Amino acid sequence: MKKVEAVAQFRQMWKEAVAWNPSLKNDTVARRCEFNDYVDYLQKDGHITEYQAYNWSNPF
């Protein structure tokens, strides 16, 4: 998986999370933390390599 794909998937998931909990809309800290957790999940589940997980910067 490439970073562009991961970010696109995360943006869609975050959009759904905000729909369920509107207070998350402008919560930058929560979004950054959730993206880090998402990258960690991708690495642990074998979708990305350890190198990718440690070298991708957080776009949020």
mmCIF file of C-alpha atoms in Angstrom, residues 26-49:
data_model
loop_
_atom_site.group_PDB
_atom_site.id
_atom_site.type_symbol
_atom_site.label_atom_id
_atom_site.label_comp_id
_atom_site.label_asym_id
_atom_site.label_seq_id
_atom_site.Cartn_x
_atom_site.Cartn_y
_atom_site.Cartn_z
ATOM 1 C CA ASN A 26 -11.881 20.521 14.404
ATOM 2 C CA ASP A 27 -9.963 18.283 16.814
ATOM 3 C CA THR A 28 -6.534 18.278 15.171
ATOM 4 C CA VAL A 29 -4.873 16.428 18.044
ATOM 5 C CA ALA A 30 -7.380 13.574 17.867
ATOM 6 C CA ARG A 31 -7.027 13.357 14.083
ATOM 7 C CA ARG A 32 -3.215 13.217 14.252
ATOM 8 C CA CYS A 33 -3.320 10.605 17.013
ATOM 9 C CA GLU A 34 -5.864 8.518 15.117
ATOM 10 C CA PHE A 35 -3.745 8.647 11.956
ATOM 11 C CA ASN A 36 -0.744 7.384 13.942
ATOM 12 C CA ASP A 37 -2.889 4.560 15.315
ATOM 13 C CA TYR A 38 -4.114 3.762 11.799
ATOM 14 C CA VAL A 39 -0.551 3.547 10.448
ATOM 15 C CA ASP A 40 0.370 1.307 13.389
ATOM 16 C CA TYR A 41 -2.595 -0.945 12.571
ATOM 17 C CA LEU A 42 -1.583 -1.115 8.896
ATOM 18 C CA GLN A 43 1.937 -2.150 9.843
ATOM 19 C CA LYS A 44 0.871 -4.746 12.411
ATOM 20 C CA ASP A 45 -1.683 -6.217 10.006
ATOM 21 C CA GLY A 46 0.927 -6.533 7.242
ATOM 22 C CA HIS A 47 -0.473 -3.918 4.858
ATOM 23 C CA ILE A 48 2.656 -1.761 5.041
ATOM 24 C CA THR A 49 6.256 -2.457 5.974
#
